[in-house]
Short mmCIF file of C-alpha atoms and ligand atoms in Angstrom, two decimals:
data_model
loop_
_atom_site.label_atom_id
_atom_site.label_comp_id
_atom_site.label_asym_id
_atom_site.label_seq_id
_atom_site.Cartn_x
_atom_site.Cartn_y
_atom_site.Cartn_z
CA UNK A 1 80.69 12.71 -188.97
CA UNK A 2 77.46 12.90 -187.65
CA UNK A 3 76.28 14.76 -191.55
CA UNK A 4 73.38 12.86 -193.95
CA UNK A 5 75.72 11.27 -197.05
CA UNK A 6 74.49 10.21 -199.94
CA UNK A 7 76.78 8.85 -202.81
CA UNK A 8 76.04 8.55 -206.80
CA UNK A 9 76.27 5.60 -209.51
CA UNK A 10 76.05 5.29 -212.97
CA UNK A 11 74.35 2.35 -214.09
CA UNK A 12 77.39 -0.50 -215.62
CA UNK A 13 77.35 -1.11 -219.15
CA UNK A 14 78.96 -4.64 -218.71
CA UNK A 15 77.86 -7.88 -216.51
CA UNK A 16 81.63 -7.17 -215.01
CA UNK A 17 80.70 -3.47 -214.36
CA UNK A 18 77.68 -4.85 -212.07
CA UNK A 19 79.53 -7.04 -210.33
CA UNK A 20 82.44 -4.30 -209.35
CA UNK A 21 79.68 -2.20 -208.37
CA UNK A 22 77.89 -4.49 -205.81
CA UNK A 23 81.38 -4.63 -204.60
CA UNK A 24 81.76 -1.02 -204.69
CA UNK A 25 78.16 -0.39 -202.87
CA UNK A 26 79.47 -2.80 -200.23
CA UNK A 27 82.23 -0.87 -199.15
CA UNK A 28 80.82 2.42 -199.15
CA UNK A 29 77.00 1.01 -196.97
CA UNK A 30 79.48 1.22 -193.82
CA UNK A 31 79.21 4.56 -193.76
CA UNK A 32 75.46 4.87 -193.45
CA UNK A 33 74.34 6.41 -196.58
CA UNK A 34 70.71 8.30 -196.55
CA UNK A 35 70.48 6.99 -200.41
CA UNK A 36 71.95 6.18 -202.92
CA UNK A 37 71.23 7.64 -206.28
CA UNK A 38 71.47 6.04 -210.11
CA UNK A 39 71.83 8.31 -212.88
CA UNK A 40 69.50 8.29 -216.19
CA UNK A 41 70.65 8.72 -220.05
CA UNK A 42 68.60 10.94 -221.58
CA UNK A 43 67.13 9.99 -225.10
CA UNK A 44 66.66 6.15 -224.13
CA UNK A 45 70.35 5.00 -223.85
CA UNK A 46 70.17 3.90 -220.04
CA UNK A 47 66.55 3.61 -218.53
CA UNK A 48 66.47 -0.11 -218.19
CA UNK A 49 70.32 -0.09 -216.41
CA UNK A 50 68.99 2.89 -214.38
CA UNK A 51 65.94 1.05 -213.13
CA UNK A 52 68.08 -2.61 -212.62
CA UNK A 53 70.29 -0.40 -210.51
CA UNK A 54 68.11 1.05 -208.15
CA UNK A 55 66.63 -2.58 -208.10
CA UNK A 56 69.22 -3.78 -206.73
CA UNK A 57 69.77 -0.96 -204.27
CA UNK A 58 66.53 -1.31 -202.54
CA UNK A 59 67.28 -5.56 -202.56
CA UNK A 60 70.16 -4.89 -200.51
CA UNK A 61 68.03 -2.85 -198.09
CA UNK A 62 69.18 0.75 -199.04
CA UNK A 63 66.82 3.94 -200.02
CA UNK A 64 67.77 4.56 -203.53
CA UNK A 65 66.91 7.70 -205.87
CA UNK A 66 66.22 7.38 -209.27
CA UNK A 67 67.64 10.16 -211.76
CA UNK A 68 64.74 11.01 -214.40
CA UNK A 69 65.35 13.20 -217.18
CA UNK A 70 62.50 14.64 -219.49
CA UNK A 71 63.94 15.46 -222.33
CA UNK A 72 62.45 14.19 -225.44
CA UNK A 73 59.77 12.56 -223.67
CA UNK A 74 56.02 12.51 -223.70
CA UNK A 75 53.76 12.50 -220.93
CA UNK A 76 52.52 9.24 -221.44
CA UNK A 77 55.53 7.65 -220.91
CA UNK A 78 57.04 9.79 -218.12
CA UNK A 79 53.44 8.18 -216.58
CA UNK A 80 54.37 4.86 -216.98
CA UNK A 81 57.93 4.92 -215.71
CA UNK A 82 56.71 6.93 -212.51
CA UNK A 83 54.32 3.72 -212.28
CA UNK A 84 57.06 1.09 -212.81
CA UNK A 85 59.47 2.84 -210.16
CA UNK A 86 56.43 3.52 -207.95
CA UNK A 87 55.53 -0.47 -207.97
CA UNK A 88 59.35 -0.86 -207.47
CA UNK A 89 59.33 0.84 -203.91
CA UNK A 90 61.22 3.82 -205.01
CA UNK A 91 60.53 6.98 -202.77
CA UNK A 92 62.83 9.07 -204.00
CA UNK A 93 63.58 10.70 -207.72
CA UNK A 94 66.27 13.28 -209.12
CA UNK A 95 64.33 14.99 -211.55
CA UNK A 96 66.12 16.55 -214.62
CA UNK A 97 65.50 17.93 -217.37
CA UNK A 98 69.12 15.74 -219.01
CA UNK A 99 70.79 16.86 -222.71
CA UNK A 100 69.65 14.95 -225.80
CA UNK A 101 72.40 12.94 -226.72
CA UNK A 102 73.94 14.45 -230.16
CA UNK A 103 71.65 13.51 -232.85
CA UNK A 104 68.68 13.39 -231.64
CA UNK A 105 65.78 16.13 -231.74
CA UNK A 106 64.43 18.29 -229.60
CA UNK A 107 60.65 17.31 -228.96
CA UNK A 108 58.63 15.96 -226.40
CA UNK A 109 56.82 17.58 -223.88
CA UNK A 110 58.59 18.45 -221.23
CA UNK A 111 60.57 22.08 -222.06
CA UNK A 112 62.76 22.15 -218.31
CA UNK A 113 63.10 20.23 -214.98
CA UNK A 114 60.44 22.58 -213.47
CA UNK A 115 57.68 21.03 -215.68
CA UNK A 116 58.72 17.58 -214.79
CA UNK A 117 57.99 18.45 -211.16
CA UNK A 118 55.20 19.81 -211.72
CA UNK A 119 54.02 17.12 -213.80
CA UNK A 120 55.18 14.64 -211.20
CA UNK A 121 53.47 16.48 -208.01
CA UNK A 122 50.03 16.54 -209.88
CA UNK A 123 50.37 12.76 -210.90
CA UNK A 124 51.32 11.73 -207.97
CA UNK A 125 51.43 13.83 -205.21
CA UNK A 126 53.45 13.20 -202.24
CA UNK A 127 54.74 9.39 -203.22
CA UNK A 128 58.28 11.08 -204.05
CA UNK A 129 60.45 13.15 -202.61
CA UNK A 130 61.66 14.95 -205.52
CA UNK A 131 65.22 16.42 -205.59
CA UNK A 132 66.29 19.06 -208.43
CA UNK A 133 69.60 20.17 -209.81
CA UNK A 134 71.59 23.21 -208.77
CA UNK A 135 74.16 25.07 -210.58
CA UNK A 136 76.47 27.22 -208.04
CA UNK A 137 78.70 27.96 -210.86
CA UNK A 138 75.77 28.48 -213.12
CA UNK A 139 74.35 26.09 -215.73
CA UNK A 140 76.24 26.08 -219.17
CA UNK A 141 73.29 27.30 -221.07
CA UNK A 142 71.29 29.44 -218.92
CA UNK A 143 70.83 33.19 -220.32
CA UNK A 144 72.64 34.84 -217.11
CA UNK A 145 73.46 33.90 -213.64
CA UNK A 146 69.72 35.68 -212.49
CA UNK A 147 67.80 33.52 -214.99
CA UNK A 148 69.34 30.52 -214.11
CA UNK A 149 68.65 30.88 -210.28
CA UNK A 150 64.83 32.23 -211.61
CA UNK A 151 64.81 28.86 -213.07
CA UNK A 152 66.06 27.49 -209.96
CA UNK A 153 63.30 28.56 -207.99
CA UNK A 154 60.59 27.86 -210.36
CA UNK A 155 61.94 24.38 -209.69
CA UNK A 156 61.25 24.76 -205.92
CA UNK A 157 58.55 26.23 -206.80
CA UNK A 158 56.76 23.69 -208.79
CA UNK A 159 57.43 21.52 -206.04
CA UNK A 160 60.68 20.23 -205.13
CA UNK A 161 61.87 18.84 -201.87
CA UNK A 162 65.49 19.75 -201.86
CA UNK A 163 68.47 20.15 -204.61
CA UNK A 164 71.94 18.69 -205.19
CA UNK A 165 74.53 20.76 -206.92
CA UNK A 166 76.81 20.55 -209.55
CA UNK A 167 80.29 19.81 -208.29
CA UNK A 168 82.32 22.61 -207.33
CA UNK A 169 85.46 23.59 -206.01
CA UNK A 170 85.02 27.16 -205.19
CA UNK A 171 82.98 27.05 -202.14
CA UNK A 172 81.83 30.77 -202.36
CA UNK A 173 80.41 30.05 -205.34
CA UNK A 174 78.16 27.52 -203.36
CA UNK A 175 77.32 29.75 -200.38
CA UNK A 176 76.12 32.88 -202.81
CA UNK A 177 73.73 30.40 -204.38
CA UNK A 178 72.32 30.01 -201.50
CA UNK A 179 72.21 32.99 -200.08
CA UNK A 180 70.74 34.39 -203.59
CA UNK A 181 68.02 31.67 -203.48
CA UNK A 182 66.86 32.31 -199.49
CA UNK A 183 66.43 36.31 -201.48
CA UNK A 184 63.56 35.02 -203.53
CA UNK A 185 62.62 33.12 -201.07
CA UNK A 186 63.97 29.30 -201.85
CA UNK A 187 64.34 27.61 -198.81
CA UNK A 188 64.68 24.41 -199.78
CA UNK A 189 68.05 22.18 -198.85
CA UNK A 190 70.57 22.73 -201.23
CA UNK A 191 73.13 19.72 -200.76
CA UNK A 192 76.63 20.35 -202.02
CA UNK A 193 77.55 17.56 -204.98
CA UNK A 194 80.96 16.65 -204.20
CA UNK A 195 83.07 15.36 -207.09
CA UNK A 196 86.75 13.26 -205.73
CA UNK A 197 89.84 14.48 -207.79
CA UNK A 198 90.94 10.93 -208.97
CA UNK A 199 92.47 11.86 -213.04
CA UNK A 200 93.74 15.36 -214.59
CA UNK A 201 92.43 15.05 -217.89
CA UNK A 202 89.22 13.78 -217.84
CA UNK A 203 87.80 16.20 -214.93
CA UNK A 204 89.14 19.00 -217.16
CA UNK A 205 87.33 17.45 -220.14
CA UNK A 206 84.04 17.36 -218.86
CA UNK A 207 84.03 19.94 -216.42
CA UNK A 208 84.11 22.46 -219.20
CA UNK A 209 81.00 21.10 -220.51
CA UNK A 210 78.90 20.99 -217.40
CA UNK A 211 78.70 23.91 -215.77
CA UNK A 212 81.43 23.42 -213.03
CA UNK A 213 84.70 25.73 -213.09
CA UNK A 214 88.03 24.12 -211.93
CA UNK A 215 90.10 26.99 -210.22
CA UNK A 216 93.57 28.43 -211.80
CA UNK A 217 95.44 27.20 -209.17
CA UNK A 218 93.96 23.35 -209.13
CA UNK A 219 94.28 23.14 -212.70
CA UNK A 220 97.98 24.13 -213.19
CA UNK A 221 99.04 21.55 -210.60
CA UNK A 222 96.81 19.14 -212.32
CA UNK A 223 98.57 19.51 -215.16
CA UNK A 224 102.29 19.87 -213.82
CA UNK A 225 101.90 16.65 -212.37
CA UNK A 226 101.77 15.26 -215.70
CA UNK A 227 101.09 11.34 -215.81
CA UNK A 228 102.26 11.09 -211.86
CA UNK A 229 98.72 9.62 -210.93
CA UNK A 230 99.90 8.72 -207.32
CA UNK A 231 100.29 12.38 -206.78
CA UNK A 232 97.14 13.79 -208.71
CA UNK A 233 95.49 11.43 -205.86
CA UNK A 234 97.41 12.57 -203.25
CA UNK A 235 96.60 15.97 -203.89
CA UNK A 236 93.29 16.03 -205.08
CA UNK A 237 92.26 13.85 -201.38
CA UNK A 238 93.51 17.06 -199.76
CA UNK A 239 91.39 19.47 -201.53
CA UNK A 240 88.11 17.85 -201.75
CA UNK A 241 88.63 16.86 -198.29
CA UNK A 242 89.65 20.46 -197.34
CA UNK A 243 86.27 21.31 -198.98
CA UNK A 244 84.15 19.26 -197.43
CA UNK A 245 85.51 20.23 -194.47
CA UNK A 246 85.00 23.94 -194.78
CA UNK A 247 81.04 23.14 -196.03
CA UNK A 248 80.63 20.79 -193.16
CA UNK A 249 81.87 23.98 -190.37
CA UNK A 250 79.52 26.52 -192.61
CA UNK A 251 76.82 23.86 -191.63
CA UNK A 252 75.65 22.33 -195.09
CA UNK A 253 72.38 20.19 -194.85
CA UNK A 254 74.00 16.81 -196.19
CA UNK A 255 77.05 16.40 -198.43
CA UNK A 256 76.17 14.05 -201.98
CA UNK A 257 79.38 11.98 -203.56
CA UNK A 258 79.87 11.43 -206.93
CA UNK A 259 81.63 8.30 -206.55
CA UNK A 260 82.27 7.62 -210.34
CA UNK A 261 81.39 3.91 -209.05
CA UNK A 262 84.51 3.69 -207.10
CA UNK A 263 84.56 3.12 -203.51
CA UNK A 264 88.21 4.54 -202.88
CA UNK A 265 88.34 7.97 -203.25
CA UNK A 266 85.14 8.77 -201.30
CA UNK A 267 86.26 6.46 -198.97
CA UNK A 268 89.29 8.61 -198.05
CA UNK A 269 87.92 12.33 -198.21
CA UNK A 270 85.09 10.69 -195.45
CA UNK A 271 88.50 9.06 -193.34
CA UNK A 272 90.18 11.94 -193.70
CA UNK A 273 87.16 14.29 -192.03
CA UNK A 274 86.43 11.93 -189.22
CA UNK A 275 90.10 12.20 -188.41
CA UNK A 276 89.82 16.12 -188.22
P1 FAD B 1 66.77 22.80 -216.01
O1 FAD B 1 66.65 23.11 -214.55
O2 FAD B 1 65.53 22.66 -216.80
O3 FAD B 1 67.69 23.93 -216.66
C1 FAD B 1 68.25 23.76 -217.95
C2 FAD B 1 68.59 25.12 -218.55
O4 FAD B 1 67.38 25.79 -218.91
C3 FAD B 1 69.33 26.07 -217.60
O5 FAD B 1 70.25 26.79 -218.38
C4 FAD B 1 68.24 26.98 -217.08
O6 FAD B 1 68.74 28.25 -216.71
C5 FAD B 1 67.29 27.06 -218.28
N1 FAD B 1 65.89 27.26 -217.91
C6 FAD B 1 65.18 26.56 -217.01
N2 FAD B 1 63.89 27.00 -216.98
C7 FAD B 1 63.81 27.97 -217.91
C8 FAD B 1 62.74 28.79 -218.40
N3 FAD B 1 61.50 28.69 -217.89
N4 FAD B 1 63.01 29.67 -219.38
C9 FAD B 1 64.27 29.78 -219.90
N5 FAD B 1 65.31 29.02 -219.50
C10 FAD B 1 65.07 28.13 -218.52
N6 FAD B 1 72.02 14.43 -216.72
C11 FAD B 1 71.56 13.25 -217.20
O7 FAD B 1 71.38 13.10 -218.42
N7 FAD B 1 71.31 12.20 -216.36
C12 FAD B 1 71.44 12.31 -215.02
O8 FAD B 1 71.19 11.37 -214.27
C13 FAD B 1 71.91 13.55 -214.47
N8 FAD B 1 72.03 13.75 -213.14
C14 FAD B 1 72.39 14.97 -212.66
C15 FAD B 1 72.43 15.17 -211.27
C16 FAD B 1 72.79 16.40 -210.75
C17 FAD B 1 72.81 16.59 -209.23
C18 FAD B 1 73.15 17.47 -211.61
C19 FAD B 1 73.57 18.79 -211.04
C20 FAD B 1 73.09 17.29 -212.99
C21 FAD B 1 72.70 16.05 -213.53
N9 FAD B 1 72.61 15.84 -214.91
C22 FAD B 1 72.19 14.62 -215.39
C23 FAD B 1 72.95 16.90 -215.86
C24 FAD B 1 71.72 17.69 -216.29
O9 FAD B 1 70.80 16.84 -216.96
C25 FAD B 1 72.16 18.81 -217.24
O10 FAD B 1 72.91 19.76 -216.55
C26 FAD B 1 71.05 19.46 -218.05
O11 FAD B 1 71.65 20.28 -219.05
C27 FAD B 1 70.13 20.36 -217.26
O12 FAD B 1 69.24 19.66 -216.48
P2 FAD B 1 68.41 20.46 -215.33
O13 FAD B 1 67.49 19.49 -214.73
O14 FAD B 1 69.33 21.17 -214.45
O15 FAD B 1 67.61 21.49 -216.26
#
C-alpha cells in the first residue's frame, strides 16, 4: 500500500490476554507498522499494563507510542513517568487529557491535553514526538464544533507533532476538520483512526459515548442483521475497507487501526486495499 500504518492495543488484563496479544502483534508486524501504540486508563487503573506493553513492543524491535492521559494527575508524577518511559527507549507518546473513571474527582493539575504538551515540550523538549487527539465528529463535551477545533489547535499549538482521530465513518466529516484546522492555520498531520466493524452492539454502545457518529444507514443494517455475526463481518470489511480506500485516494498522511487486540479484522480491510 505504500501508506505509514500504525495499529492500537489495549494493555491485557489477564496472563492469557498477553499471550494472545504477542500472538496478535505477530501477525499484524508483516505489514510494516510505523508504531504501535498502547492505550492508558486514566485515574491509575492501567499505567503499569500500559508501560509492560510498550515494553514489550520495543523488545520485539518495534517503535511503540505510549498513550498518557493527565487527568487527575500532578506534575510531579507526570515527571516521573515521562522519566521511566524516557529510560525505557520510548520516542513516541499520545498525549490525552483521558475521563476520570466514575467516582473519582476532578483535581490535579493538568485542566486539557494542551497543558500536557506543553508541560511535556518544556520538560523535555524534543525527546518525544507527541501525537494529540482529534475529534472529526466533534468531542462529546466540547461547547460547539468552533471551540472544540480552538482547542484543537491550542493543542498544535502548545506543541504537538501530529494527531490521530476519533474513528469515523463519515469521511466528510474528516476532510472539513481538516480543512477547518489548515483555516487557523494547523498544519500538523491529522491521521484518520480507523475503527474495523467486527460486533453490532457494542460499537453502538460506545460510540455514543465517544464522540464518533455511526451513520443511519450502517446502523439499521447493523441491527437487521440481528445475531448473524458472519454477516455483520462481512459487511462491516466492506465499509471500513471502502473507507480507507476513499481516504487513501484523497491522500491521507498515514491511516491508525484500532485493532481491539485482534489481528483479523485489520488484517482483511489492509488485504482487501492491496487487492484494489
Ligand atoms: P482535550 O483535547 O483536552 O479536550 C477535552 C474537551 O475539553 C473537549 O471537549 C475540548 O473541546 C475541551 N477543551 C479543550 N481545551 C479547552 C479549553 N482551553 N477551554 C475549554 N474547553 C476546552 N482515553 C483514555 O483514557 N486512554 C487512552 O489511551 C485514550 N486514547 C485515545 C486515543 C485517541 C486517538 C483518541 C481520539 C482518544 C483517546 N482517548 C483515550 C479518549 C480521550 O481521553 C477522551 O476523548 C477524553 O474525553 C478527551 O481527551 P483529549 O485529549 O481529546 O482532551
Amino acid at each position: 500500500m505504500g501508506l505509514p500504518i500504525s495499529f492500537e492495543f489495549f494493555p491485557p488484563k489477564t496472563p492469557e490476554g498477553a499471550e494472545k496479544l504477542r500472538a496478535v502483534r505477530q501477525k499484524l508486524y508483516a505489514l510494516k507498522p510505523e508504531f504501535c501504540s498502547v492505550t492508558y486508563g486514566a485515574g491509575g487503573s492501567t499505567q503499569q499494563g500500559t508501560f509492560d506493553t510498550v515494553g514489550e513492543i520495543l523488545a520485539e524491535g518495534v517503535s511503540a507510542a505510549s498513550h498518557f492521559s493527565c487527568i487527575g494527575a500532578t506534575k510531579a508524577s507526570v515527571r516521573d513517568q515521562l522519566a521511566t518511559l524516557k529510560a525505557m527507549g520510548v520516542k513516541r507518546l499520545v498525549a490525552l487529557r483521558g475521563d476520570l473513571p466514575s467516582g473519582y474527582g476532578a483535581g490535579g493539575e493538568f485542566h486539557y491535553a494542551s497543558d500536557l504538551v506543553a508541560f511535556i515540550r518544556a520538560e523535555t523538549g524534543d525527546d518525544f514526538h507527541i501525537e494529540v487527539a482529534a475529534y472529526p465528529e466533534v468531542h462529546p463535551q466540547a461547547k460547539s464544533p468552533e471551540a472544540d477545533l480552538q482547542a484543537f489547535a491550542a493543542k498544535a499549538r502548545a506543541g504537538a507533532d501530529s494527531a490521530i482521530t476519533q474513528y469515523f465513518y463519515n469521511s466528510d466529516a474528516y476532510f472539513r476538520f481538516v480543512d477547518d484546522a489548515h483555516r487557523l492555520g494547523v498544519d500538523i498531520p491529522v491521521v484518520p483512526g480507523i475503527m474495523p466493524i467486527t460486533s453490532s452492539s457494542q460499537l453502538l454502545r460506545f460510540s455514543d459515548a465517544c464522540g464518533a457518529e455511526i451513520p443511519r444507514w450502517i446502523r439499521l443494517r447493523l441491527q437487521a442483521y440481528g445475531d448473524d455475526v458472519e454477516s455483520i463481518k462481512a459487511f462491516g470489511l466492506d465499509v471500513v475497507t471502502d473507507l480507507c480506500d476513499q481516504l487513501i485516494t484523497a491522500g491521507v498522511p498515514a491511516l491508525h487501526f484500532y485493532s481491539m487486540n485482534q489481528s483479523v479484522p485489520t488484517l482483511g480491510i489492509l488485504d482487501g486495499l492491496a487487492q484494489r
